[in-house]
PDB file of C-alpha atoms in Angstrom:
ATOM      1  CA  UNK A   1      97.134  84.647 105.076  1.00 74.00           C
ATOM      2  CA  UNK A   2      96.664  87.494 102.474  1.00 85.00           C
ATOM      3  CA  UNK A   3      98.190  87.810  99.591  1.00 90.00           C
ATOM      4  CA  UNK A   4      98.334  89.204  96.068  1.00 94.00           C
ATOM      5  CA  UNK A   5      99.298  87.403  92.380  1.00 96.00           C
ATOM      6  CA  UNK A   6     100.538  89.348  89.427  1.00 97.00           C
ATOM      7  CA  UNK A   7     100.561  86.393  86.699  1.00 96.00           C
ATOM      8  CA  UNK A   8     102.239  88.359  84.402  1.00 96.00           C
ATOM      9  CA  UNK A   9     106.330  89.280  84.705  1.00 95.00           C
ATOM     10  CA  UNK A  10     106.184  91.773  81.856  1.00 97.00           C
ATOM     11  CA  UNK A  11     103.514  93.442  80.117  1.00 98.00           C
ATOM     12  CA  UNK A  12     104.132  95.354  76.673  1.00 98.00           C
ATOM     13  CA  UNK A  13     102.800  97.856  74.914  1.00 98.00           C
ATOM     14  CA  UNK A  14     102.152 100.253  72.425  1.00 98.00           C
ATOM     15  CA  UNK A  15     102.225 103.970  73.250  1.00 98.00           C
ATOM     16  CA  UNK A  16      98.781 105.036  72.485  1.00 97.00           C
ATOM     17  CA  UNK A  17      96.902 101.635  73.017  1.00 98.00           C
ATOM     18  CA  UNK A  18      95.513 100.553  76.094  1.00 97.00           C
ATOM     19  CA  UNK A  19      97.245  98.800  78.849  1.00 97.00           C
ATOM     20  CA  UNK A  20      96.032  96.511  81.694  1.00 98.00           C
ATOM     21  CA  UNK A  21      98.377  95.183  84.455  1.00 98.00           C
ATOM     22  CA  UNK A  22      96.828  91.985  86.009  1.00 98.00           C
ATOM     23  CA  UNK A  23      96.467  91.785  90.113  1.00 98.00           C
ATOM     24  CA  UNK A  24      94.406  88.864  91.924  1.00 97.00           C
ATOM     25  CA  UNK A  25      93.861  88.795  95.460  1.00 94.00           C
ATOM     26  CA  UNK A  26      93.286  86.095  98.559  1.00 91.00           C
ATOM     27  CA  UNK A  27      91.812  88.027 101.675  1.00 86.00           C
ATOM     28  CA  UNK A  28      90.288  87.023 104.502  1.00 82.00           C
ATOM     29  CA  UNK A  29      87.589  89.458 104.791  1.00 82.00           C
ATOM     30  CA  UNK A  30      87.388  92.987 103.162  1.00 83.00           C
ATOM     31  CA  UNK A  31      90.558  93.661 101.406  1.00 86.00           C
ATOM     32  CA  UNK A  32      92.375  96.600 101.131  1.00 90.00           C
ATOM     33  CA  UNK A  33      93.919  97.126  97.641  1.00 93.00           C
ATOM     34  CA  UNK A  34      96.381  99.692  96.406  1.00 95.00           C
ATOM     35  CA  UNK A  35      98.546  99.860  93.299  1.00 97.00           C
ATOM     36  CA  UNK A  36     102.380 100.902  93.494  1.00 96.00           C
ATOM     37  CA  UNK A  37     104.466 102.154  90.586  1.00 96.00           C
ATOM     38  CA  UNK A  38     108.879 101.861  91.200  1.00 95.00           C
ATOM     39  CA  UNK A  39     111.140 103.870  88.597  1.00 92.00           C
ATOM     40  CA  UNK A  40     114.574 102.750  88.612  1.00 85.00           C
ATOM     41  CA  UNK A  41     116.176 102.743  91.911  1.00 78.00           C
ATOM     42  CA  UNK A  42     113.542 104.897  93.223  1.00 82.00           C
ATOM     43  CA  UNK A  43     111.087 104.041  96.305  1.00 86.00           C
ATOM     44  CA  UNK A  44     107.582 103.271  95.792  1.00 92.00           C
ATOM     45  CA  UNK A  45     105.361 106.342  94.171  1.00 94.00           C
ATOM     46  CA  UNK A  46     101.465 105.662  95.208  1.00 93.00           C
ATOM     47  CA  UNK A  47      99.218 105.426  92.397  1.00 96.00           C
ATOM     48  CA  UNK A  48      95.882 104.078  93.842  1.00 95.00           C
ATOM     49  CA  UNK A  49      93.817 102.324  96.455  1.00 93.00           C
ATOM     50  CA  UNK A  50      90.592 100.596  97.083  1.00 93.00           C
ATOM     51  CA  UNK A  51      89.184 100.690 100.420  1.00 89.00           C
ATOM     52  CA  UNK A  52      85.564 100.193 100.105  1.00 84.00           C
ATOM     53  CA  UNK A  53      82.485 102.601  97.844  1.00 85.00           C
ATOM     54  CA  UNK A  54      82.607 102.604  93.781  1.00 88.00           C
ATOM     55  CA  UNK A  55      84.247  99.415  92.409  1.00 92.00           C
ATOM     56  CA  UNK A  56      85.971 101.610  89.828  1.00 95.00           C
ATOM     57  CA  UNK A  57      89.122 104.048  91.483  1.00 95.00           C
ATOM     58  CA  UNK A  58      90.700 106.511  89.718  1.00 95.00           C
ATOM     59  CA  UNK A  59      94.357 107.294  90.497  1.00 94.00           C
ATOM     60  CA  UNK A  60      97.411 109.052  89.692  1.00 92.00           C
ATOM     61  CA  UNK A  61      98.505 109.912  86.118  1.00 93.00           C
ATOM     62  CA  UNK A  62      95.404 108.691  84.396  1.00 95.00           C
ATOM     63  CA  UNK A  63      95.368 105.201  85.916  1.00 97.00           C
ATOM     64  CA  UNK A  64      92.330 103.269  86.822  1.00 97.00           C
ATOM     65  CA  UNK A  65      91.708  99.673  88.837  1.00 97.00           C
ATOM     66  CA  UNK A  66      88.908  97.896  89.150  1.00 95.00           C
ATOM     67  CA  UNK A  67      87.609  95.937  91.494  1.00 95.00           C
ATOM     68  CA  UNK A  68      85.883  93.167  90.846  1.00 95.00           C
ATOM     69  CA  UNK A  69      84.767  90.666  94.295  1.00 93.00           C
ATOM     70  CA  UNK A  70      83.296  88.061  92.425  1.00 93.00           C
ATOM     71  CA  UNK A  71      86.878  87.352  90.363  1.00 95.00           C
ATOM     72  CA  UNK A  72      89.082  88.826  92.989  1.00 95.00           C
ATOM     73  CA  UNK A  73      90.678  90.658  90.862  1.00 96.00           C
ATOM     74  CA  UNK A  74      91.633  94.580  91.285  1.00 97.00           C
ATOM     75  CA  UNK A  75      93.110  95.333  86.988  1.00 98.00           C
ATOM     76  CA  UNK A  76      95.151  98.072  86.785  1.00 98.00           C
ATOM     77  CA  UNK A  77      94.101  99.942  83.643  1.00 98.00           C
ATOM     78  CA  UNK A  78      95.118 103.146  81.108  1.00 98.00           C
ATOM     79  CA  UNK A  79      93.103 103.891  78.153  1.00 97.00           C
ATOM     80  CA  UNK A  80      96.345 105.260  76.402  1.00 97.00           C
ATOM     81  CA  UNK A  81      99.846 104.568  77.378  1.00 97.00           C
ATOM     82  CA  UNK A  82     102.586 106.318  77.243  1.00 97.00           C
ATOM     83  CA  UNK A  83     106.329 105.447  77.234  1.00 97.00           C
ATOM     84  CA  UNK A  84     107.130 107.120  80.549  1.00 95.00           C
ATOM     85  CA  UNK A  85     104.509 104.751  82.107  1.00 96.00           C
ATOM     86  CA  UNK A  86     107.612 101.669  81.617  1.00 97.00           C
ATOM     87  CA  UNK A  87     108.040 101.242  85.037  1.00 96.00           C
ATOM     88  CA  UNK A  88     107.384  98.281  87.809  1.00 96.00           C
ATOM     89  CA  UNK A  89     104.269  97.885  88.791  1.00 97.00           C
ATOM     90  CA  UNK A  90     102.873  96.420  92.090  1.00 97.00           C
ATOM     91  CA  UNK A  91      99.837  95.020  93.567  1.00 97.00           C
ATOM     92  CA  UNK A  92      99.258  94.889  97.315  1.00 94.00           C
ATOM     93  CA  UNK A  93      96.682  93.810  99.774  1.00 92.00           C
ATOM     94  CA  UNK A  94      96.052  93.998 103.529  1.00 86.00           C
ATOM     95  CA  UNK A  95      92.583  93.710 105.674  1.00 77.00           C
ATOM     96  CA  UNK A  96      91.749  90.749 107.891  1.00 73.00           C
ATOM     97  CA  UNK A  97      93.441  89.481 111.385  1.00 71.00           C
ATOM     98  CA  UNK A  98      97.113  91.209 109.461  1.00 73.00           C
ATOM     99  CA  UNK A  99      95.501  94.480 108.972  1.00 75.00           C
ATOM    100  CA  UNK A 100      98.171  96.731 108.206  1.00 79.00           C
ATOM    101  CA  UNK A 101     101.496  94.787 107.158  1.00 85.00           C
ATOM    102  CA  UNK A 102     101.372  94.839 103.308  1.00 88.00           C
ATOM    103  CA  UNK A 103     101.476  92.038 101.031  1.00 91.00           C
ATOM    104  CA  UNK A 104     103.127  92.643  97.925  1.00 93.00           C
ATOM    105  CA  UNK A 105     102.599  90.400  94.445  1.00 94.00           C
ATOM    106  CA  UNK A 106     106.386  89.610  92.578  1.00 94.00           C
ATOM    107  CA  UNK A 107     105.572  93.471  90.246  1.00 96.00           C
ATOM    108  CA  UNK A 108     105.000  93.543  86.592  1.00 97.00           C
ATOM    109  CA  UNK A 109     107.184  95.201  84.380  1.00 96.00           C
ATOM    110  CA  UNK A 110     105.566  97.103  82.206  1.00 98.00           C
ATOM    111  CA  UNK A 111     107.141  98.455  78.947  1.00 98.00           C
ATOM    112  CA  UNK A 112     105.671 100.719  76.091  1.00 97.00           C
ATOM    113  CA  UNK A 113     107.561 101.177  73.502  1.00 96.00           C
ATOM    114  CA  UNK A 114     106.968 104.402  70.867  1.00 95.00           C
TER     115      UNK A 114
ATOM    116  CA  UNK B   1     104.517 118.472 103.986  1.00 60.00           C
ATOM    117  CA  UNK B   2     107.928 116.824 104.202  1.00 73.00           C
ATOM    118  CA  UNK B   3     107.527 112.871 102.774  1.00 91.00           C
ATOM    119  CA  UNK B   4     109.470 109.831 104.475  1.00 96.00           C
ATOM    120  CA  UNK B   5     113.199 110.491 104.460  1.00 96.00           C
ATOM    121  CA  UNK B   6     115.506 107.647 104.236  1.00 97.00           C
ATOM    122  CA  UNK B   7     118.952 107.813 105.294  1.00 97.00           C
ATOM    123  CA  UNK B   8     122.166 107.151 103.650  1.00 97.00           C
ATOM    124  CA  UNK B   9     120.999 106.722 100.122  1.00 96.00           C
ATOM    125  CA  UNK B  10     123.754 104.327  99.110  1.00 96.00           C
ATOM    126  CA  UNK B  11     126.101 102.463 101.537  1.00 96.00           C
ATOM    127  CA  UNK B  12     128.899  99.941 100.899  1.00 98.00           C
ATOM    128  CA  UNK B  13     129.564  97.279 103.520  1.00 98.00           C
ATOM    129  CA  UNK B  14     132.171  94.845 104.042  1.00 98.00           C
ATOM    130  CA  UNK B  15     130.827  90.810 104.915  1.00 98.00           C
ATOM    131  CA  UNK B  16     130.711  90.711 108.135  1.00 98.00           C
ATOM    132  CA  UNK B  17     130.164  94.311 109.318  1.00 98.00           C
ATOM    133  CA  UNK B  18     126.707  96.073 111.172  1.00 98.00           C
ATOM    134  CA  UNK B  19     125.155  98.685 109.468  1.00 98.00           C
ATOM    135  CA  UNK B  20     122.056 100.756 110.668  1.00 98.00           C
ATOM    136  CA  UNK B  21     119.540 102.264 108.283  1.00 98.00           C
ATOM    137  CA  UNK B  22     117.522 105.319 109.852  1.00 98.00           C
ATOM    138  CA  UNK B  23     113.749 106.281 108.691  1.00 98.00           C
ATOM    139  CA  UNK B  24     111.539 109.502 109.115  1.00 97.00           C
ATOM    140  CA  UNK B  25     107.822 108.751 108.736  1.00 96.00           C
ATOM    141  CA  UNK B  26     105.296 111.602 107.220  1.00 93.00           C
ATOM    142  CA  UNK B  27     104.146 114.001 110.139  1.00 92.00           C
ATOM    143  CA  UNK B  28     101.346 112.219 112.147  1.00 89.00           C
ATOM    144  CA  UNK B  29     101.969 108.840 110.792  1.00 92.00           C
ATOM    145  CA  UNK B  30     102.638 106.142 114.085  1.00 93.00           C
ATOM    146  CA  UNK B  31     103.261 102.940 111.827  1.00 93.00           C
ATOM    147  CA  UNK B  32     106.912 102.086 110.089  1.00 95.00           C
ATOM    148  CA  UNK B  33     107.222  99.160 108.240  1.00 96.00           C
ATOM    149  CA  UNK B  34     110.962  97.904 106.530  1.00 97.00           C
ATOM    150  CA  UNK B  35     110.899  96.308 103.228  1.00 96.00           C
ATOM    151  CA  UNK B  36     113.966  94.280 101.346  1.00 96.00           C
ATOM    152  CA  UNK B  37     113.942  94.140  97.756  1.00 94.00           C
ATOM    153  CA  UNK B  38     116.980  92.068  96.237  1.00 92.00           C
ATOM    154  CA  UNK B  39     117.381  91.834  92.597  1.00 86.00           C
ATOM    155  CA  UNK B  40     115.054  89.215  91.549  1.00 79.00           C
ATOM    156  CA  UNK B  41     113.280  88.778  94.444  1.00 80.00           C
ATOM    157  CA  UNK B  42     110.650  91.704  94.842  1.00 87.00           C
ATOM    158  CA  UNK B  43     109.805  93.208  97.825  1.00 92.00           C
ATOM    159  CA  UNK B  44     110.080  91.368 101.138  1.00 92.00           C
ATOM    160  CA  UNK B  45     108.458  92.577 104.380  1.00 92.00           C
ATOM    161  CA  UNK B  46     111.273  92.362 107.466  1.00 95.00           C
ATOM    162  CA  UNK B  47     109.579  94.423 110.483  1.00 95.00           C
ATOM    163  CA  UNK B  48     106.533  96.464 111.397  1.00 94.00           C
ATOM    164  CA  UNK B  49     106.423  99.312 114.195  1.00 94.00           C
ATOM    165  CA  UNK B  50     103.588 100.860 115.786  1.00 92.00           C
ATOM    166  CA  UNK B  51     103.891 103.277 118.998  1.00 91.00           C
ATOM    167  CA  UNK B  52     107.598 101.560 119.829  1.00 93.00           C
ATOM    168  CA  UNK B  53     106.531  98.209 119.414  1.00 93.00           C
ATOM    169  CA  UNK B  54     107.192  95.677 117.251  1.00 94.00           C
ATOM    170  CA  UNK B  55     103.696  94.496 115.980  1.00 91.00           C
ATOM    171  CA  UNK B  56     104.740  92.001 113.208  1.00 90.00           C
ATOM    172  CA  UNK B  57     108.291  90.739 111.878  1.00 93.00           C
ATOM    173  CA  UNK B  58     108.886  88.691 108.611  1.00 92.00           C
ATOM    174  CA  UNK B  59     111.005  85.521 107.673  1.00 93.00           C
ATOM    175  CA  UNK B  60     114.499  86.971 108.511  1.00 96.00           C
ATOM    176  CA  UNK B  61     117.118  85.760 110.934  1.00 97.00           C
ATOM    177  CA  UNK B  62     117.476  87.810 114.130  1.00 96.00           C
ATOM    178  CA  UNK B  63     120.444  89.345 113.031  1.00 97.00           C
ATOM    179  CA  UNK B  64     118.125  91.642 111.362  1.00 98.00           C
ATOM    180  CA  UNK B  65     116.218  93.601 114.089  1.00 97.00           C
ATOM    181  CA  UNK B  66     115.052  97.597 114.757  1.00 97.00           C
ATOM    182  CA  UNK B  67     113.393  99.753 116.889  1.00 97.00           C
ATOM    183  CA  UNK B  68     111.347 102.778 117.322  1.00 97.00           C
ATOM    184  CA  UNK B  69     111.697 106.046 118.914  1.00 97.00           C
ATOM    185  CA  UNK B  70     109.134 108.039 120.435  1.00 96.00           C
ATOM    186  CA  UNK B  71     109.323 110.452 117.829  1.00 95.00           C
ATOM    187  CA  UNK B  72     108.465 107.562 115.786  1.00 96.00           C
ATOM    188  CA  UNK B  73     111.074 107.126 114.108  1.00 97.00           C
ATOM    189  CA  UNK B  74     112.827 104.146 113.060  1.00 98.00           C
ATOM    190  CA  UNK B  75     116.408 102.335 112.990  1.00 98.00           C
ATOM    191  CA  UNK B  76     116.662  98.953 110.717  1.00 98.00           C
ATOM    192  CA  UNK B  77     120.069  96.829 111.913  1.00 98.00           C
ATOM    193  CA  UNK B  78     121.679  94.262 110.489  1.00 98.00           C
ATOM    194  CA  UNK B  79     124.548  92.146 112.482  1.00 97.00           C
ATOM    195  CA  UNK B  80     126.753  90.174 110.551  1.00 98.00           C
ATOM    196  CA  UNK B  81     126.271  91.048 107.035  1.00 98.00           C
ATOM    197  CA  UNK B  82     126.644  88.539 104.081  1.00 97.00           C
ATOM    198  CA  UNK B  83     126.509  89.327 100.532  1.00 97.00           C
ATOM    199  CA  UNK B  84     123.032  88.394 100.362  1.00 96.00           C
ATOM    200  CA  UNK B  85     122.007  91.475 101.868  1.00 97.00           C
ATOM    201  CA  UNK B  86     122.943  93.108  99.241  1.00 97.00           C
ATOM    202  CA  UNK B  87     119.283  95.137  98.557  1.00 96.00           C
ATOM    203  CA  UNK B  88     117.016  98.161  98.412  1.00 95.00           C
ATOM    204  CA  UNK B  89     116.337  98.473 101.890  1.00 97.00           C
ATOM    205  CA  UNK B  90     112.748 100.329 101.786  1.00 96.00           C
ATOM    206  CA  UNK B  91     110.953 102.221 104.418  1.00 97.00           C
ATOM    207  CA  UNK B  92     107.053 102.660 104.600  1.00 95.00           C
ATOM    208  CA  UNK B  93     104.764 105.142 107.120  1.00 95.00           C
ATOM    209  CA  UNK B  94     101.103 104.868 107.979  1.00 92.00           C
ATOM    210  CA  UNK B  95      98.639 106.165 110.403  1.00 88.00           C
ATOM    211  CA  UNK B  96      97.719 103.082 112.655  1.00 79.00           C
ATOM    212  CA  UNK B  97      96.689  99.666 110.989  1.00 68.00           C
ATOM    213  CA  UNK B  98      97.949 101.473 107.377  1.00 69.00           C
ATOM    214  CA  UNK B  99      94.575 100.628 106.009  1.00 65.00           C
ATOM    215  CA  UNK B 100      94.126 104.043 104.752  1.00 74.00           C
ATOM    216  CA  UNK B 101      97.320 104.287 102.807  1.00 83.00           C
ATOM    217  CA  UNK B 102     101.278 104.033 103.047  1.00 91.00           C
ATOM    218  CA  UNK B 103     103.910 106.430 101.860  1.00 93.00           C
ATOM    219  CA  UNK B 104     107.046 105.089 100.505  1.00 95.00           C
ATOM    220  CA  UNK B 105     110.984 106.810 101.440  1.00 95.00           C
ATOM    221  CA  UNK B 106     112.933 106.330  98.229  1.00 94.00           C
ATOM    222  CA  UNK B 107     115.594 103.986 100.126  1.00 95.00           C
ATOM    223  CA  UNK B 108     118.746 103.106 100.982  1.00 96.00           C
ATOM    224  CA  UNK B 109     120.726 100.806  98.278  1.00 96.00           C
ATOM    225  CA  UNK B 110     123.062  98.659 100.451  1.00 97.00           C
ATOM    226  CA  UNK B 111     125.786  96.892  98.996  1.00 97.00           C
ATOM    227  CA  UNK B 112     128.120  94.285 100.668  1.00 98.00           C
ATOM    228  CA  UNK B 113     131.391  93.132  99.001  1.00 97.00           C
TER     229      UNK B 113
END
């Protein structure tokens, strides 16, 4: 079965400073990757996705992931935060014999504080 | 281009009632998936829909079903409620297979007393 692991419950920061949001993966052949942000009682906004091509995406709001096959990992990353990035942050995967239901990891919380 | 509408935004249910949660997917998108998220318990997967039929359902009693309409749309009931249903119920569209990318409605908060 596929699935995702965010080891970390809450992330914080410092506005300004770098931030990385931690996402491993378990796929049975070539996953599909993507990267959710939730404010609030608000639905999921998209922020990225890895399909297949450059190991490094670029997303929405100046986030990046990379992907990296031989850790199975797929880091979400900002060079500078900023305080309206505190939000909930998921991971999700599908690809193999389930292509198309997602698998979600439990979200991060991420908090960056002025 | 209109996103995935949701409808009602907030509900309130007494134990024991049926309530029915509607979805609009994104123009041109064939795939609706349902997602629960309870406080504390992040976002479960309860039924996937692809051109009417059900194509994958998660680890939820029956009294939890849904369908699909040709205009591929989608209905999420739930028989019997119990407080524990009590969630952000979470609607998803995607061309077919959703490899490519899903687009979120912003929900429906249900809440049974």
């Amino acid at each position: 079965a596929q699935s995702v692991a965010q080891p970390e419950d809450q992330v914080n920061v410092a506005e300004g400073n770098p931030l990385t949001v931690k996402c491993t993966y378990s796929v049975s052949g070539n996953p599909y990757l993507f990267w959710y942000v939730q404010y609030p009682n608000r639905g999921l906004q998209f922020l990225l996705k890895y399909i297949t091509g450059d190991n490094l995406v670029k997303g929405s709001y100046g986030f990046e992931a990379e992907f990296n096959k031989s850790q199975t990992s797929f880091h979400l990353k900002k060079p500078s935060a900023l305080v309206s990035d505190s939000a909930l942050y998921f991971c999700a995967t599908t690809g193999g014999s389930t292509l198309g239901r997602l698998y979600f990891g439990r979200g991060t919380q991420l908090t960056v504080w002025p | 281009e209109a996103g995935v509408t949701q409808s009602p935004t907030h509900l309130i249910k007494t134990r024991g009632q049926q309530v029915t949660l509607r979805c609009s997917p994104i123009s041109g998108h064939t795939s609706v998936y349902w997602y629960q998220q309870a406080l504390g318990l992040g976002l479960q997967f309860l039924l996937w829909y692809d051109e009417g039929e059900e194509r994958n359902r998660g680890n939820f009693p029956p009294r939890f079903s849904g369908r699909q309409f040709p205009n591929y749309s989608s209905e999420l009931n739930v028989n019997a409620l119990e407080l524990e249903d009590s969630a952000l119920y979470l609607c998803a569209s995607s061309l077919p297979l959703g490899g490519y990318g899903y687009t979120f409605g912003s929900g429906t908060r249900l809440t049974v007393v």
